[in-house]
């Protein structure tokens, strides 16, 4: 079946502009996660959704970052007034709530470059 | 999630068995040990998970000693396509965010 998809695959934006990143999880997966990965680094957790609610937003680095999920499916991550330090690959993952613990399925990511 | 320590990099040759060890001295009673693989320009992929003793699947084996303070991911007869970063994670048996360290960069040479 279809895996997790993300769009766009690449995004180049100017400093100060807003960007929206989209994630389509695997059908039936109620849990959805956003991470980001800077060049050569490990993954940094941003936010976790269970259905449409976000019980854990602890990883959002600032109030410029927000995310929503509608219909228990698609999620968008919005970064307002982008800064150069926001440049990274943004990864989305989904999982079954009652599946194997920590078995998450990752999308290919969106590479964000802020110039 | 318990802190983990693993080598930054390892080199191997095609056809060899590769063992990557992860230390997790502060593992809790109900923590699972999970390994992920990440190829360049791709998201991580779940490889294997275990709680104690040995787990084997079509990709790898996971060896966990009785004290569970470490674990070893074993990749049999690696090929060039096994070149990737391998992450060890330790956490309790429920869904939640993953905390990845920098992982072990495995380079397989011909």
PDB file of C-alpha atoms in Angstrom:
ATOM      1  CA  UNK A   1       0.000   0.000   0.000  1.00  0.00           C
ATOM      2  CA  UNK A   2       0.949   3.662  -0.131  1.00  0.00           C
ATOM      3  CA  UNK A   3       3.439   4.898   2.377  1.00  0.00           C
ATOM      4  CA  UNK A   4       3.717   8.270   4.063  1.00  0.00           C
ATOM      5  CA  UNK A   5       3.947  11.052   1.517  1.00  0.00           C
ATOM      6  CA  UNK A   6       5.174  14.590   1.997  1.00  0.00           C
ATOM      7  CA  UNK A   7       5.036  17.673  -0.148  1.00  0.00           C
ATOM      8  CA  UNK A   8       6.813  19.569  -1.431  1.00  0.00           C
ATOM      9  CA  UNK A   9       9.961  17.467  -1.612  1.00  0.00           C
ATOM     10  CA  UNK A  10      12.068  20.614  -1.754  1.00  0.00           C
ATOM     11  CA  UNK A  11      11.280  24.165  -0.760  1.00  0.00           C
ATOM     12  CA  UNK A  12      13.494  27.202  -1.090  1.00  0.00           C
ATOM     13  CA  UNK A  13      12.196  30.343   0.566  1.00  0.00           C
ATOM     14  CA  UNK A  14      13.449  33.754   1.517  1.00  0.00           C
ATOM     15  CA  UNK A  15      14.067  34.679   5.114  1.00  0.00           C
ATOM     16  CA  UNK A  16      10.934  36.131   6.670  1.00  0.00           C
ATOM     17  CA  UNK A  17       8.454  34.295   4.447  1.00  0.00           C
ATOM     18  CA  UNK A  18       5.946  31.730   5.732  1.00  0.00           C
ATOM     19  CA  UNK A  19       6.005  28.118   4.542  1.00  0.00           C
ATOM     20  CA  UNK A  20       3.580  25.213   4.781  1.00  0.00           C
ATOM     21  CA  UNK A  21       4.697  21.609   4.689  1.00  0.00           C
ATOM     22  CA  UNK A  22       2.229  18.801   4.129  1.00  0.00           C
ATOM     23  CA  UNK A  23       2.127  15.212   5.315  1.00  0.00           C
ATOM     24  CA  UNK A  24      -0.204  12.425   4.190  1.00  0.00           C
ATOM     25  CA  UNK A  25       0.076   9.530   6.641  1.00  0.00           C
ATOM     26  CA  UNK A  26      -0.617   5.889   5.925  1.00  0.00           C
ATOM     27  CA  UNK A  27      -4.358   5.284   5.849  1.00  0.00           C
ATOM     28  CA  UNK A  28      -5.615   4.107   9.212  1.00  0.00           C
ATOM     29  CA  UNK A  29      -2.634   5.376  11.186  1.00  0.00           C
ATOM     30  CA  UNK A  30      -3.988   7.513  13.990  1.00  0.00           C
ATOM     31  CA  UNK A  31      -0.642   8.712  15.327  1.00  0.00           C
ATOM     32  CA  UNK A  32       1.368  11.264  13.377  1.00  0.00           C
ATOM     33  CA  UNK A  33       4.723  12.826  14.194  1.00  0.00           C
ATOM     34  CA  UNK A  34       6.836  15.666  12.849  1.00  0.00           C
ATOM     35  CA  UNK A  35      10.618  15.686  13.182  1.00  0.00           C
ATOM     36  CA  UNK A  36      13.378  17.736  11.655  1.00  0.00           C
ATOM     37  CA  UNK A  37      16.896  16.765  10.786  1.00  0.00           C
ATOM     38  CA  UNK A  38      19.684  19.239  10.260  1.00  0.00           C
ATOM     39  CA  UNK A  39      22.617  18.278   8.070  1.00  0.00           C
ATOM     40  CA  UNK A  40      24.621  15.463   9.631  1.00  0.00           C
ATOM     41  CA  UNK A  41      22.529  15.448  12.793  1.00  0.00           C
ATOM     42  CA  UNK A  42      20.055  13.072  14.361  1.00  0.00           C
ATOM     43  CA  UNK A  43      16.336  13.658  14.294  1.00  0.00           C
ATOM     44  CA  UNK A  44      14.723  16.302  16.493  1.00  0.00           C
ATOM     45  CA  UNK A  45      11.138  15.682  17.607  1.00  0.00           C
ATOM     46  CA  UNK A  46       8.716  18.551  16.963  1.00  0.00           C
ATOM     47  CA  UNK A  47       5.123  17.477  17.610  1.00  0.00           C
ATOM     48  CA  UNK A  48       2.919  14.410  17.982  1.00  0.00           C
ATOM     49  CA  UNK A  49      -0.745  14.003  17.001  1.00  0.00           C
ATOM     50  CA  UNK A  50      -3.160  11.370  18.201  1.00  0.00           C
ATOM     51  CA  UNK A  51      -6.118  11.788  15.895  1.00  0.00           C
ATOM     52  CA  UNK A  52      -6.623  15.522  15.487  1.00  0.00           C
ATOM     53  CA  UNK A  53      -5.283  16.512  18.886  1.00  0.00           C
ATOM     54  CA  UNK A  54      -1.666  17.164  19.777  1.00  0.00           C
ATOM     55  CA  UNK A  55      -0.901  15.798  23.237  1.00  0.00           C
ATOM     56  CA  UNK A  56       2.777  16.598  22.854  1.00  0.00           C
ATOM     57  CA  UNK A  57       3.969  19.858  21.321  1.00  0.00           C
ATOM     58  CA  UNK A  58       7.068  20.013  23.451  1.00  0.00           C
ATOM     59  CA  UNK A  59       9.485  19.919  20.542  1.00  0.00           C
ATOM     60  CA  UNK A  60       8.254  22.981  18.671  1.00  0.00           C
ATOM     61  CA  UNK A  61      11.268  25.313  18.821  1.00  0.00           C
ATOM     62  CA  UNK A  62       9.382  28.588  18.900  1.00  0.00           C
ATOM     63  CA  UNK A  63       5.962  30.152  18.467  1.00  0.00           C
ATOM     64  CA  UNK A  64       6.763  30.597  14.781  1.00  0.00           C
ATOM     65  CA  UNK A  65       6.099  26.876  14.387  1.00  0.00           C
ATOM     66  CA  UNK A  66       2.591  25.452  14.398  1.00  0.00           C
ATOM     67  CA  UNK A  67       0.926  22.325  13.122  1.00  0.00           C
ATOM     68  CA  UNK A  68      -2.559  21.049  12.615  1.00  0.00           C
ATOM     69  CA  UNK A  69      -4.199  17.843  11.587  1.00  0.00           C
ATOM     70  CA  UNK A  70      -7.666  17.596  10.129  1.00  0.00           C
ATOM     71  CA  UNK A  71      -9.943  14.610   9.693  1.00  0.00           C
ATOM     72  CA  UNK A  72      -7.449  12.439  11.500  1.00  0.00           C
ATOM     73  CA  UNK A  73      -5.395  12.317   8.335  1.00  0.00           C
ATOM     74  CA  UNK A  74      -3.456  15.072   6.569  1.00  0.00           C
ATOM     75  CA  UNK A  75      -1.232  17.317   8.648  1.00  0.00           C
ATOM     76  CA  UNK A  76       0.396  20.630   7.834  1.00  0.00           C
ATOM     77  CA  UNK A  77       3.391  22.138   9.567  1.00  0.00           C
ATOM     78  CA  UNK A  78       3.581  25.905   9.235  1.00  0.00           C
ATOM     79  CA  UNK A  79       6.674  27.964   9.859  1.00  0.00           C
ATOM     80  CA  UNK A  80       6.108  31.695  10.011  1.00  0.00           C
ATOM     81  CA  UNK A  81       8.754  34.328   9.362  1.00  0.00           C
ATOM     82  CA  UNK A  82      11.325  31.709   8.429  1.00  0.00           C
ATOM     83  CA  UNK A  83      14.900  32.083   9.600  1.00  0.00           C
ATOM     84  CA  UNK A  84      18.066  30.569   8.173  1.00  0.00           C
ATOM     85  CA  UNK A  85      18.355  28.236  11.157  1.00  0.00           C
ATOM     86  CA  UNK A  86      15.052  26.674  10.079  1.00  0.00           C
ATOM     87  CA  UNK A  87      16.836  25.120   7.109  1.00  0.00           C
ATOM     88  CA  UNK A  88      16.613  21.353   7.560  1.00  0.00           C
ATOM     89  CA  UNK A  89      14.824  18.269   6.337  1.00  0.00           C
ATOM     90  CA  UNK A  90      11.374  18.024   7.884  1.00  0.00           C
ATOM     91  CA  UNK A  91      10.230  14.443   8.307  1.00  0.00           C
ATOM     92  CA  UNK A  92       6.765  13.163   9.012  1.00  0.00           C
ATOM     93  CA  UNK A  93       5.990   9.710  10.404  1.00  0.00           C
ATOM     94  CA  UNK A  94       2.836   7.819  11.241  1.00  0.00           C
ATOM     95  CA  UNK A  95       2.018   4.749  13.258  1.00  0.00           C
ATOM     96  CA  UNK A  96      -0.800   2.609  14.555  1.00  0.00           C
ATOM     97  CA  UNK A  97      -1.772   3.590  18.063  1.00  0.00           C
ATOM     98  CA  UNK A  98      -1.904  -0.039  19.111  1.00  0.00           C
ATOM     99  CA  UNK A  99       0.921  -1.248  16.927  1.00  0.00           C
ATOM    100  CA  UNK A 100       4.448  -2.216  17.820  1.00  0.00           C
ATOM    101  CA  UNK A 101       5.814   0.444  20.164  1.00  0.00           C
ATOM    102  CA  UNK A 102       8.106   2.855  18.365  1.00  0.00           C
ATOM    103  CA  UNK A 103       7.479   1.330  14.938  1.00  0.00           C
ATOM    104  CA  UNK A 104       6.966   4.489  12.952  1.00  0.00           C
ATOM    105  CA  UNK A 105       6.761   4.808   9.192  1.00  0.00           C
ATOM    106  CA  UNK A 106       8.594   7.806   7.824  1.00  0.00           C
ATOM    107  CA  UNK A 107       7.981   9.837   4.709  1.00  0.00           C
ATOM    108  CA  UNK A 108      10.788  10.984   2.395  1.00  0.00           C
ATOM    109  CA  UNK A 109      10.904  14.421   3.995  1.00  0.00           C
ATOM    110  CA  UNK A 110      10.759  18.006   2.795  1.00  0.00           C
ATOM    111  CA  UNK A 111      14.095  19.719   2.391  1.00  0.00           C
ATOM    112  CA  UNK A 112      13.639  23.349   3.425  1.00  0.00           C
ATOM    113  CA  UNK A 113      16.254  25.916   2.504  1.00  0.00           C
ATOM    114  CA  UNK A 114      15.907  29.454   3.832  1.00  0.00           C
ATOM    115  CA  UNK A 115      18.039  31.964   1.966  1.00  0.00           C
TER     116      UNK A 115
ATOM    117  CA  UNK B   1      13.716   7.739  27.039  1.00  0.00           C
ATOM    118  CA  UNK B   2      16.975   6.250  28.238  1.00  0.00           C
ATOM    119  CA  UNK B   3      20.217   7.726  26.928  1.00  0.00           C
ATOM    120  CA  UNK B   4      22.089   5.551  24.463  1.00  0.00           C
ATOM    121  CA  UNK B   5      25.709   5.457  23.348  1.00  0.00           C
ATOM    122  CA  UNK B   6      26.869   3.899  20.104  1.00  0.00           C
ATOM    123  CA  UNK B   7      29.972   4.233  17.913  1.00  0.00           C
ATOM    124  CA  UNK B   8      29.953   7.171  15.543  1.00  0.00           C
ATOM    125  CA  UNK B   9      31.151   5.130  12.576  1.00  0.00           C
ATOM    126  CA  UNK B  10      32.129   1.649  11.445  1.00  0.00           C
ATOM    127  CA  UNK B  11      33.692   0.255   8.300  1.00  0.00           C
ATOM    128  CA  UNK B  12      33.137  -3.187   6.860  1.00  0.00           C
ATOM    129  CA  UNK B  13      33.528  -5.162   3.649  1.00  0.00           C
ATOM    130  CA  UNK B  14      30.929  -6.915   1.593  1.00  0.00           C
ATOM    131  CA  UNK B  15      30.067 -10.364   2.863  1.00  0.00           C
ATOM    132  CA  UNK B  16      31.169  -9.728   6.438  1.00  0.00           C
ATOM    133  CA  UNK B  17      28.993  -9.833   9.504  1.00  0.00           C
ATOM    134  CA  UNK B  18      28.654  -6.477  11.207  1.00  0.00           C
ATOM    135  CA  UNK B  19      27.857  -6.037  14.872  1.00  0.00           C
ATOM    136  CA  UNK B  20      26.910  -2.613  16.201  1.00  0.00           C
ATOM    137  CA  UNK B  21      26.718  -2.319  19.970  1.00  0.00           C
ATOM    138  CA  UNK B  22      24.629   0.212  21.845  1.00  0.00           C
ATOM    139  CA  UNK B  23      25.024   1.005  25.544  1.00  0.00           C
ATOM    140  CA  UNK B  24      21.976   1.961  27.589  1.00  0.00           C
ATOM    141  CA  UNK B  25      22.965   1.741  31.247  1.00  0.00           C
ATOM    142  CA  UNK B  26      19.849   3.487  32.516  1.00  0.00           C
ATOM    143  CA  UNK B  27      17.324   1.296  30.736  1.00  0.00           C
ATOM    144  CA  UNK B  28      14.071   0.961  32.671  1.00  0.00           C
ATOM    145  CA  UNK B  29      12.206  -2.251  33.381  1.00  0.00           C
ATOM    146  CA  UNK B  30       9.528  -1.698  30.759  1.00  0.00           C
ATOM    147  CA  UNK B  31      11.744  -0.162  28.074  1.00  0.00           C
ATOM    148  CA  UNK B  32      12.023  -1.714  24.627  1.00  0.00           C
ATOM    149  CA  UNK B  33      15.154  -1.535  22.459  1.00  0.00           C
ATOM    150  CA  UNK B  34      14.505  -0.466  18.879  1.00  0.00           C
ATOM    151  CA  UNK B  35      16.833  -0.030  15.919  1.00  0.00           C
ATOM    152  CA  UNK B  36      16.275   2.118  12.848  1.00  0.00           C
ATOM    153  CA  UNK B  37      18.187   2.397   9.573  1.00  0.00           C
ATOM    154  CA  UNK B  38      18.478   5.568   7.526  1.00  0.00           C
ATOM    155  CA  UNK B  39      19.770   5.846   3.983  1.00  0.00           C
ATOM    156  CA  UNK B  40      20.884   9.216   2.629  1.00  0.00           C
ATOM    157  CA  UNK B  41      17.984  11.442   1.609  1.00  0.00           C
ATOM    158  CA  UNK B  42      15.407   9.100   3.096  1.00  0.00           C
ATOM    159  CA  UNK B  43      13.472   8.889   6.335  1.00  0.00           C
ATOM    160  CA  UNK B  44      14.494   6.282   8.925  1.00  0.00           C
ATOM    161  CA  UNK B  45      13.174   2.749   8.589  1.00  0.00           C
ATOM    162  CA  UNK B  46      12.310   0.437  11.481  1.00  0.00           C
ATOM    163  CA  UNK B  47      14.578  -2.605  11.493  1.00  0.00           C
ATOM    164  CA  UNK B  48      14.038  -4.587  14.658  1.00  0.00           C
ATOM    165  CA  UNK B  49      12.875  -4.370  18.233  1.00  0.00           C
ATOM    166  CA  UNK B  50      13.449  -6.491  21.305  1.00  0.00           C
ATOM    167  CA  UNK B  51      13.037  -6.660  25.046  1.00  0.00           C
ATOM    168  CA  UNK B  52      15.418  -9.411  26.115  1.00  0.00           C
ATOM    169  CA  UNK B  53      17.533 -12.315  24.800  1.00  0.00           C
ATOM    170  CA  UNK B  54      17.538 -12.583  21.020  1.00  0.00           C
ATOM    171  CA  UNK B  55      15.252 -11.435  18.250  1.00  0.00           C
ATOM    172  CA  UNK B  56      15.757 -12.295  14.595  1.00  0.00           C
ATOM    173  CA  UNK B  57      13.959 -11.208  11.461  1.00  0.00           C
ATOM    174  CA  UNK B  58      14.705 -11.292   7.754  1.00  0.00           C
ATOM    175  CA  UNK B  59      16.971  -8.269   8.018  1.00  0.00           C
ATOM    176  CA  UNK B  60      18.922  -8.520  11.271  1.00  0.00           C
ATOM    177  CA  UNK B  61      19.340 -10.056  14.690  1.00  0.00           C
ATOM    178  CA  UNK B  62      19.248  -8.250  17.992  1.00  0.00           C
ATOM    179  CA  UNK B  63      21.130  -9.641  20.965  1.00  0.00           C
ATOM    180  CA  UNK B  64      20.271  -8.393  24.437  1.00  0.00           C
ATOM    181  CA  UNK B  65      22.176  -9.669  27.496  1.00  0.00           C
ATOM    182  CA  UNK B  66      20.431 -10.503  30.737  1.00  0.00           C
ATOM    183  CA  UNK B  67      21.187  -7.138  32.366  1.00  0.00           C
ATOM    184  CA  UNK B  68      19.816  -5.294  29.277  1.00  0.00           C
ATOM    185  CA  UNK B  69      22.386  -2.532  29.704  1.00  0.00           C
ATOM    186  CA  UNK B  70      23.539  -2.976  26.139  1.00  0.00           C
ATOM    187  CA  UNK B  71      22.331  -4.478  22.885  1.00  0.00           C
ATOM    188  CA  UNK B  72      23.980  -5.580  19.666  1.00  0.00           C
ATOM    189  CA  UNK B  73      22.512  -5.260  16.222  1.00  0.00           C
ATOM    190  CA  UNK B  74      23.923  -7.958  13.954  1.00  0.00           C
ATOM    191  CA  UNK B  75      23.785  -7.645  10.178  1.00  0.00           C
ATOM    192  CA  UNK B  76      24.763 -10.899   8.441  1.00  0.00           C
ATOM    193  CA  UNK B  77      26.810 -10.774   5.235  1.00  0.00           C
ATOM    194  CA  UNK B  78      26.487  -7.065   4.547  1.00  0.00           C
ATOM    195  CA  UNK B  79      26.358  -5.661   1.047  1.00  0.00           C
ATOM    196  CA  UNK B  80      27.079  -2.213  -0.339  1.00  0.00           C
ATOM    197  CA  UNK B  81      23.387  -1.394   0.040  1.00  0.00           C
ATOM    198  CA  UNK B  82      23.659  -1.739   3.815  1.00  0.00           C
ATOM    199  CA  UNK B  83      25.681   1.471   3.920  1.00  0.00           C
ATOM    200  CA  UNK B  84      23.522   3.676   6.121  1.00  0.00           C
ATOM    201  CA  UNK B  85      23.198   5.254   9.542  1.00  0.00           C
ATOM    202  CA  UNK B  86      21.896   2.925  12.249  1.00  0.00           C
ATOM    203  CA  UNK B  87      20.124   4.323  15.289  1.00  0.00           C
ATOM    204  CA  UNK B  88      19.543   2.628  18.637  1.00  0.00           C
ATOM    205  CA  UNK B  89      16.571   3.834  20.681  1.00  0.00           C
ATOM    206  CA  UNK B  90      15.375   2.794  24.103  1.00  0.00           C
ATOM    207  CA  UNK B  91      11.948   3.611  25.454  1.00  0.00           C
ATOM    208  CA  UNK B  92       8.920   2.280  27.269  1.00  0.00           C
ATOM    209  CA  UNK B  93       6.395   0.140  25.558  1.00  0.00           C
ATOM    210  CA  UNK B  94       3.922   2.735  24.404  1.00  0.00           C
ATOM    211  CA  UNK B  95       3.614   5.044  21.486  1.00  0.00           C
ATOM    212  CA  UNK B  96       5.429   8.302  21.688  1.00  0.00           C
ATOM    213  CA  UNK B  97       8.028  10.431  20.053  1.00  0.00           C
ATOM    214  CA  UNK B  98      11.364   8.903  19.129  1.00  0.00           C
ATOM    215  CA  UNK B  99      14.600  10.435  20.324  1.00  0.00           C
ATOM    216  CA  UNK B 100      17.373   9.747  17.882  1.00  0.00           C
ATOM    217  CA  UNK B 101      21.028  10.322  18.651  1.00  0.00           C
ATOM    218  CA  UNK B 102      23.564  10.708  15.886  1.00  0.00           C
ATOM    219  CA  UNK B 103      23.614   6.979  15.214  1.00  0.00           C
ATOM    220  CA  UNK B 104      26.366   4.810  13.770  1.00  0.00           C
ATOM    221  CA  UNK B 105      27.402   5.469  10.210  1.00  0.00           C
ATOM    222  CA  UNK B 106      28.178   2.122   8.623  1.00  0.00           C
ATOM    223  CA  UNK B 107      30.251   2.154   5.450  1.00  0.00           C
ATOM    224  CA  UNK B 108      30.423  -1.103   3.498  1.00  0.00           C
ATOM    225  CA  UNK B 109      33.251  -1.340   1.012  1.00  0.00           C
ATOM    226  CA  UNK B 110      33.632  -3.727  -1.945  1.00  0.00           C
TER     227      UNK B 110
END
